[in-house]
PDB file of C-alpha atoms and ligand atoms in Angstrom:
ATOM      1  CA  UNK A   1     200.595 163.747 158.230  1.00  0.00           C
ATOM      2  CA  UNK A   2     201.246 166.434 160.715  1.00  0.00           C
ATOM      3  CA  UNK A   3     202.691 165.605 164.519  1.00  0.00           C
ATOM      4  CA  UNK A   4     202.811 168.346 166.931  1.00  0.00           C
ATOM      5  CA  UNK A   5     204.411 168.203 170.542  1.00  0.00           C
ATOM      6  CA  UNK A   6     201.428 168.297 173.507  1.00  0.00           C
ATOM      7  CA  UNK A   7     203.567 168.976 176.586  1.00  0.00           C
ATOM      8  CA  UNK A   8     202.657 166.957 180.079  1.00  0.00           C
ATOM      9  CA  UNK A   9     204.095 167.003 183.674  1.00  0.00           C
ATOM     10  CA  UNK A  10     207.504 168.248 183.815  1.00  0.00           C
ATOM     11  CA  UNK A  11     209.073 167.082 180.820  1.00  0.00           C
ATOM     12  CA  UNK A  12     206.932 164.611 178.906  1.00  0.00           C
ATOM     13  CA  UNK A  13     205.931 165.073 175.295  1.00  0.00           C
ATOM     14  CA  UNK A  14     202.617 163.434 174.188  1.00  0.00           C
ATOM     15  CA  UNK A  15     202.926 163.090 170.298  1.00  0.00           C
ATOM     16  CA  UNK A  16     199.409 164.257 168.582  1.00  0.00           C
ATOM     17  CA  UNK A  17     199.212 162.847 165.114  1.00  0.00           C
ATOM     18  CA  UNK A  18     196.352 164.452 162.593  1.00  0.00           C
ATOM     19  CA  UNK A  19     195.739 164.563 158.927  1.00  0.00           C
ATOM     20  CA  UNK A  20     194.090 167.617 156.855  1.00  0.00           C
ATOM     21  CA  UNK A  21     191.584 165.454 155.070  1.00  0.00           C
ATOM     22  CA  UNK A  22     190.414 164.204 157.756  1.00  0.00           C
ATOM     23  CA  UNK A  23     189.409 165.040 161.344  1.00  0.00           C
ATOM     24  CA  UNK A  24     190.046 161.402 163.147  1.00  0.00           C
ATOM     25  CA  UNK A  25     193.755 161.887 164.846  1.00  0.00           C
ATOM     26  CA  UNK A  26     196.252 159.836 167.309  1.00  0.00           C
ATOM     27  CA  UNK A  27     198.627 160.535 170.321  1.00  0.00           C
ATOM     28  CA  UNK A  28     201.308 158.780 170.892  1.00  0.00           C
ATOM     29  CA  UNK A  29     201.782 158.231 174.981  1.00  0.00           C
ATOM     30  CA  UNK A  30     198.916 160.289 176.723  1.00  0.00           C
ATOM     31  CA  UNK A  31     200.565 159.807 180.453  1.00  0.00           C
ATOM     32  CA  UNK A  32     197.532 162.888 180.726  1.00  0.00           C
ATOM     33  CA  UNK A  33     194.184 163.277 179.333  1.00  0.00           C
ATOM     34  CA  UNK A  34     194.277 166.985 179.960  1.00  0.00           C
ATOM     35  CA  UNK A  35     196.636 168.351 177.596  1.00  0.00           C
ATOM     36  CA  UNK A  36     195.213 165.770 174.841  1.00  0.00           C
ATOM     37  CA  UNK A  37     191.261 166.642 175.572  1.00  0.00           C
ATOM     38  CA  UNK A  38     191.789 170.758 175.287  1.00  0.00           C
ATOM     39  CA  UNK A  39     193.763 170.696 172.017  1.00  0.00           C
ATOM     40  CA  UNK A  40     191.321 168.199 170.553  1.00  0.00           C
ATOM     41  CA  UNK A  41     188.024 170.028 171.907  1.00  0.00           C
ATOM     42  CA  UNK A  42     189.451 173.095 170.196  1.00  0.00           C
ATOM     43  CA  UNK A  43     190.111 171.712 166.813  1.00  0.00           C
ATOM     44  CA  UNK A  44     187.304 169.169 166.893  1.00  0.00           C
ATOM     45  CA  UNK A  45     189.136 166.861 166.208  1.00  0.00           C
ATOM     46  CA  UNK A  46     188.027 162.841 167.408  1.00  0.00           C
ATOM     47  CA  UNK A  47     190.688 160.280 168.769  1.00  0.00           C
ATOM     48  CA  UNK A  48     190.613 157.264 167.329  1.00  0.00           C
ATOM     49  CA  UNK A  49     194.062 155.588 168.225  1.00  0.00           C
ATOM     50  CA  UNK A  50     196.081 155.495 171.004  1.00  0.00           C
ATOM     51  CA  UNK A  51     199.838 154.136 170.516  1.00  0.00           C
ATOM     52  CA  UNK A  52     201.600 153.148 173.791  1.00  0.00           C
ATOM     53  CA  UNK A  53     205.366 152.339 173.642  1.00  0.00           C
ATOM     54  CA  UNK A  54     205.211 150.958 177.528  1.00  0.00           C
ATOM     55  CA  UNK A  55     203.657 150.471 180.488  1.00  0.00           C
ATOM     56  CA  UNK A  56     204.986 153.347 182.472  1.00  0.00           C
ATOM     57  CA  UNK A  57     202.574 155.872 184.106  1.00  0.00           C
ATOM     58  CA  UNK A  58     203.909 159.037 182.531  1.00  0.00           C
ATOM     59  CA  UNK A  59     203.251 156.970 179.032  1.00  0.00           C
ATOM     60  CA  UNK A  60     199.142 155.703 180.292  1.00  0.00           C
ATOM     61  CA  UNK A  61     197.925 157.874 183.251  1.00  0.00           C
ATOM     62  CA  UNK A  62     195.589 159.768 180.582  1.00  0.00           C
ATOM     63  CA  UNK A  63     194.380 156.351 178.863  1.00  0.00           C
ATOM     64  CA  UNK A  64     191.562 155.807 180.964  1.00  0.00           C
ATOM     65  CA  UNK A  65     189.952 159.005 180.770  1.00  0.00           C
ATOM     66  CA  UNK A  66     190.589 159.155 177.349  1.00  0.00           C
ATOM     67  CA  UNK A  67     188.364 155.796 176.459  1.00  0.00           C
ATOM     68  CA  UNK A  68     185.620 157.406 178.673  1.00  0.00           C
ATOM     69  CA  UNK A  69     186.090 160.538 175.879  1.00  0.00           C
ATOM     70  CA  UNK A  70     186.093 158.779 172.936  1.00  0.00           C
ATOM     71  CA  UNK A  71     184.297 155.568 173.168  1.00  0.00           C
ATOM     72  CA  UNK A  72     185.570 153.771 169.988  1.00  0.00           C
ATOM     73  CA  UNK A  73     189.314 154.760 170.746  1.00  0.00           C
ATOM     74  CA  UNK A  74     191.727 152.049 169.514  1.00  0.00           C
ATOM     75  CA  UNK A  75     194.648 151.189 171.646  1.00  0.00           C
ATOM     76  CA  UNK A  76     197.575 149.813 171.005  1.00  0.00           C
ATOM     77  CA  UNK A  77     200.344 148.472 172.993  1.00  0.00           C
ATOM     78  CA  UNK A  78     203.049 145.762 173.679  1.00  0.00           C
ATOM     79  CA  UNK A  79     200.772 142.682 174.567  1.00  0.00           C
ATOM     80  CA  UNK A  80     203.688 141.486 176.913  1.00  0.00           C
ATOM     81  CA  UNK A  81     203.718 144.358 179.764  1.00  0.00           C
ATOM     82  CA  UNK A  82     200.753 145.366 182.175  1.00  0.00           C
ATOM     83  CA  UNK A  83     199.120 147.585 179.978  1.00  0.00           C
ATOM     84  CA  UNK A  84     195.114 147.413 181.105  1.00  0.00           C
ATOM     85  CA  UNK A  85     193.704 149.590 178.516  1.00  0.00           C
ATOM     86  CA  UNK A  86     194.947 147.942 175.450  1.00  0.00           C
ATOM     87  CA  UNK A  87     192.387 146.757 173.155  1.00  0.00           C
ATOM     88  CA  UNK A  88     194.972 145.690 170.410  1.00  0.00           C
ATOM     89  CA  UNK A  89     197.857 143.944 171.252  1.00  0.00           C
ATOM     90  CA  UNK A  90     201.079 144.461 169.314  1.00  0.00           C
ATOM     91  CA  UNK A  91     204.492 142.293 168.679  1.00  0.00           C
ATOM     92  CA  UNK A  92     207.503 142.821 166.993  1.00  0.00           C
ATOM     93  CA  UNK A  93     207.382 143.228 162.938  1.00  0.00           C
ATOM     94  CA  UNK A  94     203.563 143.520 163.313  1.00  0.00           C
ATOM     95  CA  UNK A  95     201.719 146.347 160.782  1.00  0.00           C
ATOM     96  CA  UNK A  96     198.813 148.413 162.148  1.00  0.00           C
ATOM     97  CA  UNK A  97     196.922 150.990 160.402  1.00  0.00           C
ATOM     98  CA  UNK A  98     195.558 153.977 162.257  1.00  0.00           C
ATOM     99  CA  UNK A  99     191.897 153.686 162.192  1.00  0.00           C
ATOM    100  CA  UNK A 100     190.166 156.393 159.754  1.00  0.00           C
ATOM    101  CA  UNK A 101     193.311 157.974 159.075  1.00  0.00           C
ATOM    102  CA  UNK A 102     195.282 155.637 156.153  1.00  0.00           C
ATOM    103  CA  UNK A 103     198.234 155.509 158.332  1.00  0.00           C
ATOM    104  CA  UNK A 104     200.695 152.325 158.708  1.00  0.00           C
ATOM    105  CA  UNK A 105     202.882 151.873 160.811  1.00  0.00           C
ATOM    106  CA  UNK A 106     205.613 148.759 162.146  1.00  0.00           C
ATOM    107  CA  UNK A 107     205.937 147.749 165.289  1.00  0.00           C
ATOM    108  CA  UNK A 108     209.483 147.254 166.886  1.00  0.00           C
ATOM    109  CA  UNK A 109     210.386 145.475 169.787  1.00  0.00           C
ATOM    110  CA  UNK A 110     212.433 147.609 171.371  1.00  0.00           C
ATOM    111  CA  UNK A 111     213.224 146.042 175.046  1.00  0.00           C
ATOM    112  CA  UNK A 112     215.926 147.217 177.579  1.00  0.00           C
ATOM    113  CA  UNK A 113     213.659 150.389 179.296  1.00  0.00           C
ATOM    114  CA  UNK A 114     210.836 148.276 180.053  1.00  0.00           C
ATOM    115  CA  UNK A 115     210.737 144.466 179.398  1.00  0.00           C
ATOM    116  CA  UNK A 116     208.188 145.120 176.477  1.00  0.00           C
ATOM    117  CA  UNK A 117     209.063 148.514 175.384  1.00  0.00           C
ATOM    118  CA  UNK A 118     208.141 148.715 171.521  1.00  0.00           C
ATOM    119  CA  UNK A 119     208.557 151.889 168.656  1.00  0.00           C
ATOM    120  CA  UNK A 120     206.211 152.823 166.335  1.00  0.00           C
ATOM    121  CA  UNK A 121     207.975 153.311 162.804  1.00  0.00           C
ATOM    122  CA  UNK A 122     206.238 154.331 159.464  1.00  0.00           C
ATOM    123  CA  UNK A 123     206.233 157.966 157.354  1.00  0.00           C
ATOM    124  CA  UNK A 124     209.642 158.609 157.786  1.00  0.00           C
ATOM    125  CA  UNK A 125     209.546 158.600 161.857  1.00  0.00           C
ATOM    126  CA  UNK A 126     209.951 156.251 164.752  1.00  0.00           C
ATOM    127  CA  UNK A 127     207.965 156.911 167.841  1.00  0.00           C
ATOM    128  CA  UNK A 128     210.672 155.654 170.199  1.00  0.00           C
ATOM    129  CA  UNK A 129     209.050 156.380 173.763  1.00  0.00           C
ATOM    130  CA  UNK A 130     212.035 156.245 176.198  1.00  0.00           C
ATOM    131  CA  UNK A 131     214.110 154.152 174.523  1.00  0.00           C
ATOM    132  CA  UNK A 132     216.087 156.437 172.438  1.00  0.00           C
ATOM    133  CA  UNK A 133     216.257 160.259 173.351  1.00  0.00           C
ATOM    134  CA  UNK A 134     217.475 163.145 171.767  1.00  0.00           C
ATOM    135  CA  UNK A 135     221.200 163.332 172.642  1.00  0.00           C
ATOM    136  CA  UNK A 136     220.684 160.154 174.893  1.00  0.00           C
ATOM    137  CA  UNK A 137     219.190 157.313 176.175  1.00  0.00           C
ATOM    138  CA  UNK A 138     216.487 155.805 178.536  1.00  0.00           C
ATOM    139  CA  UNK A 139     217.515 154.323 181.393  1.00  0.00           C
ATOM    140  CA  UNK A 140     217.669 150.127 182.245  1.00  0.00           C
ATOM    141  CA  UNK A 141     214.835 149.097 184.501  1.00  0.00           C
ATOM    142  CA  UNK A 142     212.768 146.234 184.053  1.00  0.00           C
ATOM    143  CA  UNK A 143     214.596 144.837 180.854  1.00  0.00           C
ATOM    144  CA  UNK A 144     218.365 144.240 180.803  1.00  0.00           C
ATOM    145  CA  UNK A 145     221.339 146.237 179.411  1.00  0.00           C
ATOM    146  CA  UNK A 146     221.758 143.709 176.462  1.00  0.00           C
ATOM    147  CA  UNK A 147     218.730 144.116 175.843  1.00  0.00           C
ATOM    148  CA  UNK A 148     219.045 147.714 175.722  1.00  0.00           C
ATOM    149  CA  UNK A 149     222.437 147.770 173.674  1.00  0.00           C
ATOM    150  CA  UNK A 150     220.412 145.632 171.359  1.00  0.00           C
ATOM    151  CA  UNK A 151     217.151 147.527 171.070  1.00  0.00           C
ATOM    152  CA  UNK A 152     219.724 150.747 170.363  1.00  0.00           C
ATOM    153  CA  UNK A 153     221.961 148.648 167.851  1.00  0.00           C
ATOM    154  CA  UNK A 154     218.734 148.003 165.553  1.00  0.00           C
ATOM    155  CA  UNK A 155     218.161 151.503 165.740  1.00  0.00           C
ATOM    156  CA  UNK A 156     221.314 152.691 164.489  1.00  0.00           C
ATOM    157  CA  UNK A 157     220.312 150.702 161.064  1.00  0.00           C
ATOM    158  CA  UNK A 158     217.308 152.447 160.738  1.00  0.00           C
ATOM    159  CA  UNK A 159     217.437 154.865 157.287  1.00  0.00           C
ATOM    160  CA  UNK A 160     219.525 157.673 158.621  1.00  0.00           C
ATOM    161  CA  UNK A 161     216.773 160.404 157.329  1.00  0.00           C
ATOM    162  CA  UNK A 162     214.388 158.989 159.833  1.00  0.00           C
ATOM    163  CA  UNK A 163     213.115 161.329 162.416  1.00  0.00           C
ATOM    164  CA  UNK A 164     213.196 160.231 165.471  1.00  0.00           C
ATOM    165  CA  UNK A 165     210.281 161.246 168.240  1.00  0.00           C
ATOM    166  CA  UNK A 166     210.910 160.450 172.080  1.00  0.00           C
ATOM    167  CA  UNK A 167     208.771 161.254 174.779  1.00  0.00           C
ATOM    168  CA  UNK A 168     210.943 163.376 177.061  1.00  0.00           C
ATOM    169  CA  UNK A 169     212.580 166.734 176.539  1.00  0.00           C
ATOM    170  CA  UNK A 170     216.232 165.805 178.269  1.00  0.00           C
ATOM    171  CA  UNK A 171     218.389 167.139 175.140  1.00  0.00           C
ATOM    172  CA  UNK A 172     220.271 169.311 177.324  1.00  0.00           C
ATOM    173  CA  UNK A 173     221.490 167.291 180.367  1.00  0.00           C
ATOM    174  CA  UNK A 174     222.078 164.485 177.347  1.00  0.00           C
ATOM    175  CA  UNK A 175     224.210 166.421 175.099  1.00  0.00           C
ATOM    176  CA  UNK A 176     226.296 167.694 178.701  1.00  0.00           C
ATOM    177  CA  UNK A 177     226.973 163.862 179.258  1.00  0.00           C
ATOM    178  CA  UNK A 178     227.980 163.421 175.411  1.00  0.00           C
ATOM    179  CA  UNK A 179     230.761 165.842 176.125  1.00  0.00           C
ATOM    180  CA  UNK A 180     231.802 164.125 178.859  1.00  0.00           C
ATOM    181  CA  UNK A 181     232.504 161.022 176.526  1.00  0.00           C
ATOM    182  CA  UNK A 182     233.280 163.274 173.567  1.00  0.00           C
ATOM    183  CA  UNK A 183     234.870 166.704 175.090  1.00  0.00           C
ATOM    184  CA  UNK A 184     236.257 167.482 171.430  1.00  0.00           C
ATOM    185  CA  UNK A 185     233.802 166.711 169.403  1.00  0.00           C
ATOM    186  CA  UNK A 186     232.999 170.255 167.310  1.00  0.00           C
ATOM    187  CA  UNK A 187     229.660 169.055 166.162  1.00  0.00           C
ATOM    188  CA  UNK A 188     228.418 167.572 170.027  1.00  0.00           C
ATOM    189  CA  UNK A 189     229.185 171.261 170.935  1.00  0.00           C
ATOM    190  CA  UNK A 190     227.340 172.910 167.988  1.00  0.00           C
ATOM    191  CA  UNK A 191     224.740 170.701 169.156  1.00  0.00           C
ATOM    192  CA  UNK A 192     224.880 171.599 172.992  1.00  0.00           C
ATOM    193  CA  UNK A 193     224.827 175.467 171.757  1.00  0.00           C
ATOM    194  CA  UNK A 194     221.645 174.743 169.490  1.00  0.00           C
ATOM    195  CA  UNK A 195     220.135 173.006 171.918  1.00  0.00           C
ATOM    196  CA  UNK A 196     220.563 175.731 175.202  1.00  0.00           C
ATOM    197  CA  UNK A 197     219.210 178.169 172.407  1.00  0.00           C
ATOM    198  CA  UNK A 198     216.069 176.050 171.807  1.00  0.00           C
ATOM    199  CA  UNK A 199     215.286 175.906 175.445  1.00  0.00           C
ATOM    200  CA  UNK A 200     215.922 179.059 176.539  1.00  0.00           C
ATOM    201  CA  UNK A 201     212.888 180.247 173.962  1.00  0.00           C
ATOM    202  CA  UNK A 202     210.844 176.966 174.887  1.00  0.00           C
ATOM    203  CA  UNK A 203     211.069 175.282 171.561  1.00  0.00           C
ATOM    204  CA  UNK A 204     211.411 171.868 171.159  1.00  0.00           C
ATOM    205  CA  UNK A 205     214.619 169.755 170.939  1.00  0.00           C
ATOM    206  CA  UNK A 206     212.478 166.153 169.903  1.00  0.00           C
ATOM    207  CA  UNK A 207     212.760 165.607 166.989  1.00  0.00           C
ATOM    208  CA  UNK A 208     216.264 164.965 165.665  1.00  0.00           C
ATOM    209  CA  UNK A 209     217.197 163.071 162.934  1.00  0.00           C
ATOM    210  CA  UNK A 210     218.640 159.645 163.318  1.00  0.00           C
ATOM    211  CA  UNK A 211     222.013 161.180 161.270  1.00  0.00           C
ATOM    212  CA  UNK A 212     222.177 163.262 163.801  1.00  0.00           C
ATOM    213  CA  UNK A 213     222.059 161.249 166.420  1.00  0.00           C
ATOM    214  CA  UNK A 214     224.868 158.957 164.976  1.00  0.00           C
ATOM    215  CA  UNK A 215     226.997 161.927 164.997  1.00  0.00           C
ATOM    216  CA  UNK A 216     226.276 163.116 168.630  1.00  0.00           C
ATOM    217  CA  UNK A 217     224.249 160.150 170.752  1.00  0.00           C
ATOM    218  CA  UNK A 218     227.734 158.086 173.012  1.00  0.00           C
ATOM    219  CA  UNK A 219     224.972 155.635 173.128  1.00  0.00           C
ATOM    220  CA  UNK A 220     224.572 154.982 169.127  1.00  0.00           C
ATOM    221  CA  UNK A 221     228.323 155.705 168.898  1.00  0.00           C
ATOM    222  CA  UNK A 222     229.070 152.470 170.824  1.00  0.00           C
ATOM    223  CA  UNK A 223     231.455 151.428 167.892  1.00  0.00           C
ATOM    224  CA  UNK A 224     233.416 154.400 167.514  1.00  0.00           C
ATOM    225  CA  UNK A 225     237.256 154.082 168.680  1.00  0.00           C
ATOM    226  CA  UNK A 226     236.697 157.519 171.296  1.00  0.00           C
ATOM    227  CA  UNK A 227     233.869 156.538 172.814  1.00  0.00           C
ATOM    228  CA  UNK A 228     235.143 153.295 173.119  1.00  0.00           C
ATOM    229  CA  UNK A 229     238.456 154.618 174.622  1.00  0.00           C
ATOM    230  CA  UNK A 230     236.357 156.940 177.420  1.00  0.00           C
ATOM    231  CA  UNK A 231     234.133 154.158 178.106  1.00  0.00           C
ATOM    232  CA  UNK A 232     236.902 151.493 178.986  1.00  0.00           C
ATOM    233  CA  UNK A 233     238.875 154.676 180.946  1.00  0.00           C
ATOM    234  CA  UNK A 234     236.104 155.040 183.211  1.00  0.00           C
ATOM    235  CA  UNK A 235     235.298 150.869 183.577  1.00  0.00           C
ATOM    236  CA  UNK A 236     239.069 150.578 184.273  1.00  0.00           C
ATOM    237  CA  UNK A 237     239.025 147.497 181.806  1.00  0.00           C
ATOM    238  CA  UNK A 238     238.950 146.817 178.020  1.00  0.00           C
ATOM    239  CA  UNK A 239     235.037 146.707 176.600  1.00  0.00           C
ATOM    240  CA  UNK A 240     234.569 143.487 174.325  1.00  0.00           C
ATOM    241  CA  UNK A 241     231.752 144.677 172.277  1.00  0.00           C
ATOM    242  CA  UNK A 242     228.693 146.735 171.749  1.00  0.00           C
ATOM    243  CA  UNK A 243     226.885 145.918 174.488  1.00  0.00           C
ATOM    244  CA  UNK A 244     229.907 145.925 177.059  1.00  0.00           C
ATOM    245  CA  UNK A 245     230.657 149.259 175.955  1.00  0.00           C
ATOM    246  CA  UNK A 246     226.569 150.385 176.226  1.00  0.00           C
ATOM    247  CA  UNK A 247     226.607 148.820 179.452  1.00  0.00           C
ATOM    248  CA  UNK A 248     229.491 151.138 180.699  1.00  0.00           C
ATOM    249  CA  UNK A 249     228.559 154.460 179.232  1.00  0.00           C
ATOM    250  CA  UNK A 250     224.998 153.906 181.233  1.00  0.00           C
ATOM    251  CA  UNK A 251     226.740 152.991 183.951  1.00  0.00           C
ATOM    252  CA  UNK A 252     228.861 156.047 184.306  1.00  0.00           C
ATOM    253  CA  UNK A 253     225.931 158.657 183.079  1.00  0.00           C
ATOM    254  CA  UNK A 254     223.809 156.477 186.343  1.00  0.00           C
ATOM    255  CA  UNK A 255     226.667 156.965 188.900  1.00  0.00           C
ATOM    256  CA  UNK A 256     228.534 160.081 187.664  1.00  0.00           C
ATOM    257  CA  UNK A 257     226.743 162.483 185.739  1.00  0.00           C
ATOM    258  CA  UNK A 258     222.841 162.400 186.651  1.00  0.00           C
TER     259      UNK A 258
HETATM  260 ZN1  LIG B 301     209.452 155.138 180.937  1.00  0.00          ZN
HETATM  261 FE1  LIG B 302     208.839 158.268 180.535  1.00  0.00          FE
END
C-alpha cells in the first residue's frame, strides 16, 4: 500500500491510497475533485472508494463530481452527520474493505470536531481527518469538548508505531502553541526546527508517528504533570482530569494563540 499527499485549497491534504498490483485506488477526504481527477487521469488509475471522516466542505466539496467520474465509486462515511453522497454508512468498530484493492480497515468514532467525526485505522495508519493533527488538534464545533478529550484519549492507546494521517498541514503554528505549554521541552523544539525546515522546501509535515506525537502533541500530553501545571496557570484553577485539562489547553490555543 502506497499513500501519497494530493494538496487542495490552502492547506488541505487529500490522502490518495493505491496498490502496485492493482490499478483500483482510494482518497481519503476529496474536499476537490481537481487535484484527485489529474493525478488519477495521469496514472490511469480508477477510484473505487471514497473514505470521508466528516461532513465538512473542505472534506466533500469534490464528492459529487467525483461519482459523476467514476460511476461505481464506493463511499463511505459516518451514517450520523449530513453526508449526501454516502452510499455506505459506517459506525464505530465497523470493518470495511476497500473495493478491488484487499484493503481493511476499522472504523473509529472519533466525535468532538464534528458530532460524527470518525478515523479510518488499518496497515499501520489512522486516517484521522481533523481530529488529531500533527503537533495539534482540531478545533470543538458541532461535538463537545468531552467528547473531544475522549475521541483524543482513545487515540493515545493506539500502538505507538502507528502513523498518523490528518488532513491539514498546520504543524507549524501547532508545534509554536506546544511551546507555549512546553517552553523547555528539547524535543518540542527539535520538532519546531524540523518542521520550519520541511516547510520552507514544501515537504510535508503529515505524517508523524503517534510516538511522536505523545512526546510533542499538549493535547495527547493531557496527563503529564507540565502540561497540567500550564494548563491550570492559564484557567486560574486546578484541572480535575483529562478532559478538564483538554478543555483548557483548547481554550487558551482559541483565545490566545490563534
Ligand atoms: Zn473539519
Ligand atoms: Fe478540515
Amino acid at each position: 500500500m502506497d499513500i501519497e499527499p494530493l494538496r487542495a485549497f490552502e492547506d488541505n491534504y487529500i490522502w490518495l491510497i493505491t496498490r502496485d498490483d492493482t490499478d483500483a485506488c482510494a482518497v481519503v477526504d476529496p474536499g476537490d475533485e481537481e487535484p484527485v481527477i489529474s493525478v488519477l487521469e495521469k496514472r490511469d488509475l480508477r477510484l473505487t472508494s471514497i473514505l470521508v471522516t466528516h461532513k465538512h466542505y473542505d472534506h466533500t466539496g469534490g464528492i459529487d463530481a467525483l461519482k459523476k467520474r467514476y460511476p461505481g465509486v464506493e463511499v463511505f462515511g459516518p451514517g450520523n452527520e449530513s453526508i449526501s453522497q454516502i452510499s455506505r454508512s459506517v459506525e464505530d468498530h465497523q470493518q470495511i474493505s476497500l473495493p478491488g484493492m484487499n484493503l481493511d480497515f476499522e472504523v473509529l468514532s472519533i466525535p468532538g470536531h464534528t458530532e460524527g467525526h470518525v478515523a479510518y485505522l488499518g496497515n499501520g495508519v489512522l486516517f484521522c481527518g481533523d481530529t488529531l493533527f500533527a503537533g495539534g488538534c482540531g478545533r470543538v464545533f458541532t461535538g463537545t469538548f468531552e467528547q473531544m478529550s475522549a475521541s483524543l484519549d482513545r487515540i493515545r492507546k493506539l500502538p505507538p508505531e502507528t502513523q498518523l494521517y490528518c488532513a491539514h498541514e498546520y504543524t507549524q503554528a501547532n508545534v509554536g502553541f506546544g511551546l507555549w505549554v512546553e517552553p523547555q521541552s528539547e524535543v518540542l523544539k527539535q520538532r519546531q526546527q524540523s518542521v520550519e525546515a520541511a516547510v520552507e522546501q514544501a515537504i510535508p509535515t503529515v505524517p508523524s508517528s503517534l510516538q511522536q506525537e505523545l512526546d510533542t502533541n499538549p493535547f495527547l500530553r493531557v496527563e503529564q504533570q507540565n502540561v497540567i501545571s500550564a494548563a491550570e496557570q492559564w484557567a486560574g484553577r486546578p484541572l480535575n482530569n483529562n478532559a478538564e485539562v483538554f478543555t483548557a489547553l483548547r481554550r487558551w490555543k482559541d483565545r490566545d494563540y490563534d
